[in-house]
XYZ file of C-alpha atoms in Angstrom:
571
model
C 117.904 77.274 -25.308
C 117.312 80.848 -24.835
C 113.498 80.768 -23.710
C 115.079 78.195 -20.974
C 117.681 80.968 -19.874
C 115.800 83.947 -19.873
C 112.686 82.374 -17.890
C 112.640 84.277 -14.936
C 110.183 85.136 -12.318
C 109.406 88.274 -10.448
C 109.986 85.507 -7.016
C 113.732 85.001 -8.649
C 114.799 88.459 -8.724
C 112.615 90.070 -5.869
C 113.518 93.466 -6.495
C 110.991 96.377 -6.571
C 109.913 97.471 -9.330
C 109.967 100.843 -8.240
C 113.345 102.066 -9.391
C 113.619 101.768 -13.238
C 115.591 104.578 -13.240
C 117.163 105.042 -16.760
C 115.265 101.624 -17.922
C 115.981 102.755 -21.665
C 119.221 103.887 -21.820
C 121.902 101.533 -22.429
C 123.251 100.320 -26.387
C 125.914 97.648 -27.704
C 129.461 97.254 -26.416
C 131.211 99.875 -28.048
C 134.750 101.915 -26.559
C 133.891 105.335 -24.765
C 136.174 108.368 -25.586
C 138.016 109.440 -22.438
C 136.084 113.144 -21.935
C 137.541 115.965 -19.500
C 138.052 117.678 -17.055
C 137.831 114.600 -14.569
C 134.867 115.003 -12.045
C 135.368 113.935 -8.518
C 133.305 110.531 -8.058
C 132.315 110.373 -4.221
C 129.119 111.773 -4.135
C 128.231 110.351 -7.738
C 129.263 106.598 -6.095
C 127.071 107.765 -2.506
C 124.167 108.397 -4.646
C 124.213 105.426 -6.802
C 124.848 102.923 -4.131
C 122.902 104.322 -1.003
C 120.690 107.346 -2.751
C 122.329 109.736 -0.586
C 122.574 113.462 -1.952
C 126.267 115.293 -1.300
C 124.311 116.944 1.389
C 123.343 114.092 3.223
C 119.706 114.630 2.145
C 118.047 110.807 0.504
C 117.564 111.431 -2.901
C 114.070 111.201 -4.185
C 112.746 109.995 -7.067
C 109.394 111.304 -8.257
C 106.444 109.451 -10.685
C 103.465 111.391 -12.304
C 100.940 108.164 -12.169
C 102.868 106.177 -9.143
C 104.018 105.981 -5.740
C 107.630 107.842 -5.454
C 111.120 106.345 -3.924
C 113.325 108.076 -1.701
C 116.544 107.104 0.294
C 118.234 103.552 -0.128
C 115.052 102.466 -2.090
C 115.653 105.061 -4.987
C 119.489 104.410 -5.179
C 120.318 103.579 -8.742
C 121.622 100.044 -7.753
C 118.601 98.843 -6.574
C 117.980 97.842 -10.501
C 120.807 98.612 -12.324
C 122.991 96.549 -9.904
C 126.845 96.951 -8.746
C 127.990 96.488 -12.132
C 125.372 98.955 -13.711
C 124.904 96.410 -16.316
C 121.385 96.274 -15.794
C 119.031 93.197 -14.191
C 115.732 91.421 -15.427
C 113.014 92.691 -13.005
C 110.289 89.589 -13.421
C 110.226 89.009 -17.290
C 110.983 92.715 -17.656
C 114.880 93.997 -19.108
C 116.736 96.953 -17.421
C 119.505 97.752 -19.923
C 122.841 99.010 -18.684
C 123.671 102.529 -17.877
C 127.811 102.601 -17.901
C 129.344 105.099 -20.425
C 130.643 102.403 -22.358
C 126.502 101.481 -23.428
C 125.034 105.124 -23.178
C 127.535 106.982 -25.280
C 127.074 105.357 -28.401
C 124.087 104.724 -30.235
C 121.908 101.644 -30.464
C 121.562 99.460 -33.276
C 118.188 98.128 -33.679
C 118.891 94.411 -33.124
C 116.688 91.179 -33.367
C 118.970 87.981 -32.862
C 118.812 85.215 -35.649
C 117.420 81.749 -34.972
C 119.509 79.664 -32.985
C 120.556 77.305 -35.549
C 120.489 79.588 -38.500
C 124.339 80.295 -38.458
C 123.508 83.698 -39.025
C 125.406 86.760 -37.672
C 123.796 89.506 -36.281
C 123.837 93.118 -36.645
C 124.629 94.326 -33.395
C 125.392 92.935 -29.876
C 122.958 92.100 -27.412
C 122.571 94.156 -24.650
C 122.965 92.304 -20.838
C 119.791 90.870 -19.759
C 118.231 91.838 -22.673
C 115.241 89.103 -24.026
C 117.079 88.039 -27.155
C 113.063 87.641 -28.565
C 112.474 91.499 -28.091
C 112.964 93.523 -30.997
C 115.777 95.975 -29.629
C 114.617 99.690 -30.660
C 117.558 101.930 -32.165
C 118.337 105.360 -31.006
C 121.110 107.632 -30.702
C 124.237 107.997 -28.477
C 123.885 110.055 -25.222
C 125.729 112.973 -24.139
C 125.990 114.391 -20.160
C 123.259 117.002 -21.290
C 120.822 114.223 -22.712
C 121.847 112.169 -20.085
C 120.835 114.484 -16.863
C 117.635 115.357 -18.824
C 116.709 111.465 -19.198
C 117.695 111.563 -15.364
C 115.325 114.556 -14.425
C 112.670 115.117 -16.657
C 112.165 110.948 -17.696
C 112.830 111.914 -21.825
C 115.052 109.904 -23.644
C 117.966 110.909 -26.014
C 115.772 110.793 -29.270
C 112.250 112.705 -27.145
C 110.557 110.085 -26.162
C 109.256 110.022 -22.960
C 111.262 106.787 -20.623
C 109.231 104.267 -18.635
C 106.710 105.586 -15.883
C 108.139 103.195 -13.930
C 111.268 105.132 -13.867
C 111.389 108.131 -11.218
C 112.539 111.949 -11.969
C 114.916 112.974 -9.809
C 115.731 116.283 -8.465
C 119.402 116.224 -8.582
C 121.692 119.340 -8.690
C 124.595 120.108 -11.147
C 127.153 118.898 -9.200
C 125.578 116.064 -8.068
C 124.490 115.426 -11.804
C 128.467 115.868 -12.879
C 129.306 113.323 -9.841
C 127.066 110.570 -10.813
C 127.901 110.555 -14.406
C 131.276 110.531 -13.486
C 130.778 107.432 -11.416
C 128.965 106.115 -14.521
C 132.633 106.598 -16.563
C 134.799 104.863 -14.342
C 131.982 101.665 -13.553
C 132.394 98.072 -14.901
C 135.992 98.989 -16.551
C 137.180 96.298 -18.209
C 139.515 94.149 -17.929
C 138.791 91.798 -14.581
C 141.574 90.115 -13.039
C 141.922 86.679 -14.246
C 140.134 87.989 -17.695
C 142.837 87.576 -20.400
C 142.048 87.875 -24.419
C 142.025 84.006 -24.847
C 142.052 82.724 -21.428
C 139.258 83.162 -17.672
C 141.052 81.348 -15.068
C 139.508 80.299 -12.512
C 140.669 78.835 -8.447
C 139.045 76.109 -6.289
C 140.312 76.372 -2.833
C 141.005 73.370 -0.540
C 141.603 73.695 2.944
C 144.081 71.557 4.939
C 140.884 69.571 7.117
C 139.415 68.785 4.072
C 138.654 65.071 3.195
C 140.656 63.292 1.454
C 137.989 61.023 -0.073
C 135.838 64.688 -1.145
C 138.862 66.315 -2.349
C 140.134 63.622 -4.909
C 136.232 63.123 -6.457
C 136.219 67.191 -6.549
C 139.437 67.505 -8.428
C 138.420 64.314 -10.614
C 135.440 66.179 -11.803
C 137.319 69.931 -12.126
C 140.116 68.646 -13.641
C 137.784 66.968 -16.387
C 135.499 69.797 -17.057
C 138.673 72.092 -17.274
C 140.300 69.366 -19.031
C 140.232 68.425 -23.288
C 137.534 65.608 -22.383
C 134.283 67.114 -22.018
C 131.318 65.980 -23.503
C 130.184 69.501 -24.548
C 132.868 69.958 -27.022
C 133.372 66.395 -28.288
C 136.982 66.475 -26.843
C 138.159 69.939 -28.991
C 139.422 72.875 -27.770
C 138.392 74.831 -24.351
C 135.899 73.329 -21.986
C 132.294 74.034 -21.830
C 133.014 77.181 -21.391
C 129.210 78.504 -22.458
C 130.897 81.957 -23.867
C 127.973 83.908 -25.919
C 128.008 82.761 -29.230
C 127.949 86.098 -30.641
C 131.901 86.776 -28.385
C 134.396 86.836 -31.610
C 136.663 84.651 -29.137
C 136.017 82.314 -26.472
C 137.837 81.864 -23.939
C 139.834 78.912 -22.677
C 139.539 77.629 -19.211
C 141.969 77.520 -16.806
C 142.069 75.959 -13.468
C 144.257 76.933 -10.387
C 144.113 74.474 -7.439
C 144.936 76.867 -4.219
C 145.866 74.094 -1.525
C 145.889 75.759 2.073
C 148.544 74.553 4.682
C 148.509 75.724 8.315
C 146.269 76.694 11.102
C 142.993 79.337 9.686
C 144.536 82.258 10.840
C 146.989 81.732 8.536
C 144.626 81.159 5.297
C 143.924 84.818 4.677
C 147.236 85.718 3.606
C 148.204 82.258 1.613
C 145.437 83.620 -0.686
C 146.502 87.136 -1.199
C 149.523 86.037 -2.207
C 148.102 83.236 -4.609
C 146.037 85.830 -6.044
C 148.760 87.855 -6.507
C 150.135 85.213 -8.582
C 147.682 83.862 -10.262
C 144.851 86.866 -10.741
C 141.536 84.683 -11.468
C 138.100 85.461 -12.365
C 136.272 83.366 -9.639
C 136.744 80.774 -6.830
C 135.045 77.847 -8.172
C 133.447 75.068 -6.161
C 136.340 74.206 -3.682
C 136.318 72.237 -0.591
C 136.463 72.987 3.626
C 136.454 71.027 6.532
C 135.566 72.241 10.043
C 135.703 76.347 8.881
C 135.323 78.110 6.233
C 135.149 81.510 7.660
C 138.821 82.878 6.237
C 138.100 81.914 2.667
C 134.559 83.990 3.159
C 136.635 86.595 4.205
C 139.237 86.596 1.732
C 136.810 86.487 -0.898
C 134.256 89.296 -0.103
C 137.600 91.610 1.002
C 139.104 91.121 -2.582
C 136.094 91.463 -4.536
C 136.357 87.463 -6.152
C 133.018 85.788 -6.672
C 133.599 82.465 -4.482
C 130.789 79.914 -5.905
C 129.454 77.259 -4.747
C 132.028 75.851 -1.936
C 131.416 71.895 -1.077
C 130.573 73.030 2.996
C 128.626 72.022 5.697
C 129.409 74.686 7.210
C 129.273 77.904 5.307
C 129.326 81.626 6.806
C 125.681 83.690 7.060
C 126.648 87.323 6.121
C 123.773 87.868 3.665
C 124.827 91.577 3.683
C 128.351 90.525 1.992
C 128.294 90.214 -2.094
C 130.555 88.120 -3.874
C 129.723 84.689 -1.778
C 127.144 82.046 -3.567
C 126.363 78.693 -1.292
C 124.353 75.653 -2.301
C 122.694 76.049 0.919
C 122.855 76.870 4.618
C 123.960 72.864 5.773
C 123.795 72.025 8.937
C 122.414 75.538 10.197
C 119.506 74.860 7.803
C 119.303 71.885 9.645
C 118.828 73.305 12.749
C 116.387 75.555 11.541
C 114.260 72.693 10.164
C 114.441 70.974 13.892
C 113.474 74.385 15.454
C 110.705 74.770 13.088
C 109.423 71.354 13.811
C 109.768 71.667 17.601
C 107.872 74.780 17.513
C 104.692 73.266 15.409
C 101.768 73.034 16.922
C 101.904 69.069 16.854
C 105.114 69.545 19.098
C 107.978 67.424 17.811
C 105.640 65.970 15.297
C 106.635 62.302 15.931
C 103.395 61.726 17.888
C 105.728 62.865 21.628
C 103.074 64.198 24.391
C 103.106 67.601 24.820
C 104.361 69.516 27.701
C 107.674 70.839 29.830
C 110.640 69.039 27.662
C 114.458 69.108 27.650
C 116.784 69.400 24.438
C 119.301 67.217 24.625
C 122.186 67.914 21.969
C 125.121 65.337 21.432
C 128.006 66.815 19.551
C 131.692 66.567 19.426
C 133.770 69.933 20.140
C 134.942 71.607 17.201
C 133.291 69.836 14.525
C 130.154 71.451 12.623
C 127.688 69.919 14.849
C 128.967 72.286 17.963
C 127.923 75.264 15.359
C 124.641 73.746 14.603
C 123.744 72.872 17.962
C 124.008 76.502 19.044
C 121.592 77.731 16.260
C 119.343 75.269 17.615
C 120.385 76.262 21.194
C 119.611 80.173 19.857
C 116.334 79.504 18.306
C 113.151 79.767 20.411
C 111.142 76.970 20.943
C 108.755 77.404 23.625
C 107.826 73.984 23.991
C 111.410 72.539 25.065
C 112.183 74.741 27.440
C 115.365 73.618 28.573
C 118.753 72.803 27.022
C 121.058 70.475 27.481
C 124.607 69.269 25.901
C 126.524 66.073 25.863
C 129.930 67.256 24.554
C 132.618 64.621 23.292
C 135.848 65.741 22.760
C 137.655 64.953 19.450
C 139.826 62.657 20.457
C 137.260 60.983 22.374
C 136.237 56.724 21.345
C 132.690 56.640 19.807
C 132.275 53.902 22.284
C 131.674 57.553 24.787
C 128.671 58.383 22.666
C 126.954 55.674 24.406
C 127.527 57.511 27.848
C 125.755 60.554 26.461
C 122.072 58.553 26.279
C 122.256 57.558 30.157
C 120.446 60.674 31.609
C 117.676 60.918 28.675
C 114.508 61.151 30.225
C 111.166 59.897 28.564
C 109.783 63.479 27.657
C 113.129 64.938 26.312
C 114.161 66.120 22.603
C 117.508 64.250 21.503
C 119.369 65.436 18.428
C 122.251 63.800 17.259
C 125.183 66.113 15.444
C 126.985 63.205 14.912
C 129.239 61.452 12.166
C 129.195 58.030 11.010
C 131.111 56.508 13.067
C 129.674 57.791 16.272
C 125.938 56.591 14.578
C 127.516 53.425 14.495
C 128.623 53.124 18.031
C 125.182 53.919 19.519
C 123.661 51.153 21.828
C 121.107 48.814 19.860
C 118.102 50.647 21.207
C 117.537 53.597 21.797
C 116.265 55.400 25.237
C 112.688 56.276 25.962
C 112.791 60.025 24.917
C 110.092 61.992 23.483
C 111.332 62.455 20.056
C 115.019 62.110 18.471
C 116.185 63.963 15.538
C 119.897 62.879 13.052
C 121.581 65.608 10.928
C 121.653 63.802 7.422
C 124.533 65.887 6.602
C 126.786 64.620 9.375
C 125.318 61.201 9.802
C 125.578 60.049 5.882
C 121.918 60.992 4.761
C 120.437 57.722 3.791
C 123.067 55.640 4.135
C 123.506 56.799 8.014
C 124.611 53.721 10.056
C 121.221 54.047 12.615
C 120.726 50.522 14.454
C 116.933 49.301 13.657
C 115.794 50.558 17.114
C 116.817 54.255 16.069
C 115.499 53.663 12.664
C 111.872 53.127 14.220
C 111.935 56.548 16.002
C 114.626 59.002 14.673
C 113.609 61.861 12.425
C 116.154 62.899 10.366
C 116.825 66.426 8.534
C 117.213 66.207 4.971
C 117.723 69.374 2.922
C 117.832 67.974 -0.455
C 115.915 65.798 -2.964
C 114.956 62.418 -1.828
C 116.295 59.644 -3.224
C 113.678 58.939 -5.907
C 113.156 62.388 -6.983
C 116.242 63.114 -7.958
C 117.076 60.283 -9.631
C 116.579 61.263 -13.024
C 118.330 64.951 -11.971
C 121.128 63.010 -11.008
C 121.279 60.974 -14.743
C 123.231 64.260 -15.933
C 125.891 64.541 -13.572
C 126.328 61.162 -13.432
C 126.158 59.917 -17.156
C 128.608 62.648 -17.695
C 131.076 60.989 -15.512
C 130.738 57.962 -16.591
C 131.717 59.428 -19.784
C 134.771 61.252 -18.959
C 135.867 58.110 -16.855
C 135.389 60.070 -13.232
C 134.870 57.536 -10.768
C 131.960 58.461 -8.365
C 133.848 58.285 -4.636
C 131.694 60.686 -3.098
C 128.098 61.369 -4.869
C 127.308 64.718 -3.364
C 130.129 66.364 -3.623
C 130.886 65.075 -7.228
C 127.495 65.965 -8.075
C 127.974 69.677 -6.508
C 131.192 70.533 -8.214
C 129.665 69.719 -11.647
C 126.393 71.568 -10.802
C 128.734 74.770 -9.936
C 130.704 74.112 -13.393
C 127.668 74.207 -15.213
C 125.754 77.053 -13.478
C 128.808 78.928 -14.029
C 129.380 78.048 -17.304
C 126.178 79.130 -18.421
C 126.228 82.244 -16.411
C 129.213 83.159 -18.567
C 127.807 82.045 -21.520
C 124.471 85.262 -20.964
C 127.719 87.302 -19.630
C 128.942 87.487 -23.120
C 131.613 90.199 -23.449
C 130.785 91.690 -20.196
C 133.233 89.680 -18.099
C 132.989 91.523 -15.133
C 133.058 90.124 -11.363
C 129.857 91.734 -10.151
C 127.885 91.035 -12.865
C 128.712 87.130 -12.642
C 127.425 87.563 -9.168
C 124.350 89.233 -10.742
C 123.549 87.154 -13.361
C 124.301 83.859 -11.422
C 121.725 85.991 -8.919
C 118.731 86.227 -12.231
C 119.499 82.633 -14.173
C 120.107 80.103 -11.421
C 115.979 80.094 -10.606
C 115.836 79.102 -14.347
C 117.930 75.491 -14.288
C 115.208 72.622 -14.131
C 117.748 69.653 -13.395
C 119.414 70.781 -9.778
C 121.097 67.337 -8.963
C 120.741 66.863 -5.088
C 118.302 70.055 -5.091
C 114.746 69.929 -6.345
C 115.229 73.911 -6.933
C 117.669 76.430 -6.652
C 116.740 80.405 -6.474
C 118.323 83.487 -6.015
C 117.149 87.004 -5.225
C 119.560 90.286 -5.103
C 121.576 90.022 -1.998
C 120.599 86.014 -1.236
C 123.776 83.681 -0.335
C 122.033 80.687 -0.424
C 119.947 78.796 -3.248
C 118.519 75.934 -1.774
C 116.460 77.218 1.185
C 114.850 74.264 2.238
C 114.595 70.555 3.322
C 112.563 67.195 4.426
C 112.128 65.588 7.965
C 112.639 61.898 6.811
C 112.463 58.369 8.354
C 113.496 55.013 7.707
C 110.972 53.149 5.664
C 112.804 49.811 7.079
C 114.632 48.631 9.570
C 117.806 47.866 6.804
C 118.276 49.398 3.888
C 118.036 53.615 2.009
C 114.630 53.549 1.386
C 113.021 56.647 3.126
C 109.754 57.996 3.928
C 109.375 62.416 3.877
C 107.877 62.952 7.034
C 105.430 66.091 5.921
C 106.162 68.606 2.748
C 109.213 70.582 1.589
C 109.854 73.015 4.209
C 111.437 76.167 4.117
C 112.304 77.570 7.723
């Protein structure tokens, strides 16, 4: 179990490895004394966040043997993260540096064998590798703690990690950061009680009915008594650390928006208000998603793993975790193709083309058809949209094909329903491209003469490779007595359960908000059965986990069975 959870590779986490600063530092979960006179924190945050002296001057971090840091890429966060609970850089640990782990001493700690039943004698560190022998020393003070800062010497003498720069920081600077060091990762979270995490999925009013009830079936379960994981006893599969004296019982709060977006923001303040929760859990959107982004990165509440085709891009915002980019990464697979040297790839001639982009206002396909619109593809020169409105009959999609000329681009951001209104065969254009998403992925309602010549985006698995993925999430509905209504989105909300589950299983004690963003951020790169997704990786700062897809096409003119037009591609 624990060489599965702790694999990690230097691609996963993607930070430098140049700021190690305090790398050997940090020591069990123990209380910290309250010490005074209270130093202002401003300059100590400014420096740990954005390595920005109280003068305005970068800090800089120097290394005897190694190139030195300065500025944003020597700020303390860059390894220790937001929480200050430390990282794994590659298959290296960097322990925590909060007061509550530097002011006491370390225990030298080696963790039993899994099934031994025996207790240890200390507590883990975060991130540590539970198959490292964990080296004792003594508890900190400021003055030990500004030398390890400066001069790179640890607590007992020993000189700290080259890897880790000295930096020239002045007294009051020194008195700020540790300061900020005091007050970081304070416990308890909101939603955090002794016996209980609770936990919201959000659902907005657009939402599908059909998604919603197979989302709730499969929350409700793994929340629920009936969970395979714990034979029908006591919490869910909760994945606390075993070495936690209590687990903690799930709870689930189902946040049901009403009303137009605008309105969305300020439902959920006021649920949270109520009902204080960890983290937003899978949940479930419709034509936007934007508020609940919002809401979530404004309040500081990790929101995980939304069922959206649709999400927001803001990879400078925190606390948001999709599966992947949807339709947009659809669009960027298109672009990516139309911009190969082969052209469309579909055998078209080459030459002056038109992109022709069929959509219906205000659905996801008018977003994705802009990103398309947006991206540069020097061999269609020229754009072109055939707008329905929502109200329209699908019989109108037929109207859209009538101007197609033989060397245009078509792309179809359509649903079902529309795919099924199309005329028998198709016009005489250059190439044509289907959103999976939208249209239904395999199971899209194309006509045979669309089948012959459509290319269609597919940013997950195919079919039979994730067949045996998918003998997890679905055997384990079959045993709790979920009927499957909707496969992806079933599939998706149990793949968020259990990513988050085991996330809070390495968390251990340290049930913090950040650092469930941060570990979800090191561990998800180390799950080998994805469902839908034949890998899932995140890097400090990434939103999205699945970064890639297939160009597909019908193997037949009836039936699923489909054919990956070139590799795995990530745009």
């Amino acid at each position: 179990m624990f060489s599965t959870l702790y694999r990690t590779s230097l691609a996963a986490t993607g930070t430098s490895l140049a700021v190690l600063a305090l790398a050997s530092l940090a020591e069990p979960s123990r209380a910290v004394p309250p010490r005074q006179p209270p130093v202002p924190i401003g300059a100590g945050e400014s420096l740990y966040l954005r390595g920005v002296l109280s003068t305005g001057e970068p800090l800089r971090g120097e290394r005897a043997s190694a190139p030195g840091v300065e500025g944003a890429a020597a700020a303390c966060v860059n390894c220790h993260r937001r929480s200050g609970l430390g990282q794994l850089e590659g298959v290296a640990p960097v322990p925590p540096i909060t007061a509550r782990y530097l002011y006491r001493p370390r225990t030298a700690y080696r963790p039993p064998h899994e099934d031994s039943g025996e207790l240890p004698g200390a507590v883990p560190e975060p991130g540590a590798r539970p198959e490292v022998l964990e080296q004792a020393r003594g508890a900190y003070t400021d003055t030990t703690l500004a030398r390890a800062i400066r001069e790179g010497v640890g607590v007992d003498g020993h000189r700290l990690s080259f890897l880790m720069p000295r930096f020239r920081i002045d007294d009051a600077d020194m008195a700020s950061l540790i300061a900020y060091l005091n007050r970081l990762s304070q416990r308890p979270s909101p939603g955090v009680g002794d016996t209980t995490l609770a936990f919201a999925t959000i659902i907005t009013p657009d939402a599908d009915p059909l998604k919603r009830r197979g989302m709730l079936d499969v929350l409700r379960h793994f929340f629920g008594q009936g969970n395979v994981f714990m034979a029908g006893k006591g919490p869910p599969p909760q994945y606390s650390h075993r070495f936690t004296p209590t687990p903690h019982r799930w709870q689930l709060n189902v946040w049901e928006l009403t009303g137009a977006p605008e309105s969305w923001e300020a439902q959920l303040d006021g649920r949270l208000k109520e009902e204080p929760v960890f983290a937003v859990i899978s949940g479930l959107g419709g034509k936007t998603w934007e508020p609940i982004h919002r809401f979530c990165e404004s309040s500081g509440v990790p929101c995980l793993f939304p069922n959206v085709d649709l999400p927001v891009v803001a990879e400078q915002d925190f606390y948001e975790i999709y599966f992947s980019q949807g339709v947009l990464l659809e669009a960027r697979l298109i672009a990516e193709r139309l911009r190969s040297p082969a052209g469309t790839g579909a055998g078209a001639p080459a030459g002056s083309r038109r992109l022709v982009q069929v959509y219906r206002r205000g659905d996801n396909g008018e977003n994705a058809a802009g990103a398309l619109r947006r991206a540069p593809a020097p061999s269609v020169p020229e754009a072109v949209d055939h707008v329905l409105e929502p109200e329209a009959d699908p019989a109108r999609v037929r109207e859209a094909q009538e101007d197609v000329r033989q060397d245009d681009v078509i792309v179809l951001w359509l649903r079902p329903p529309d795919l099924g209104a199309l005329p028998a065969q198709p016009p005489a254009a250059a190439a044509v491209f289907v959103s999976g998403v939208m249209g239904g992925l395999e199971r899209a309602p194309l006509a045979p003469g669309w089948r012959a010549v459509a290319r269609m985006t597919y940013p997950f698995a195919l079919p039979d490779q994730r067949r045996v993925y998918m003998d997890f999430s679905l055997g384990w509905m079959r045993f709790n007595g979920v009927p499957v209504v909707d496969e992806l989105t079933q599939s998706n909300t149990y793949l968020a359960c259990m990513i988050t589950a085991e996330a809070v299983r390495i968390m251990g004690e340290d049930l913090l908000r950040d650092h469930l963003v941060e570990t979800l951020e090191m561990h998800v790169g180390t799950r080998l059965v994805n469902g839908y997704y034949p890998r899932l990786e995140l890097a400090p700062g990434q939103s999205f986990a699945s970064k890639g897809g297939f160009l597909v096409r019908f193997a037949e003119p009836q039936g699923t069975r489909l054919i990956a037009d070139g590799e795995w591609s990530v745009p």
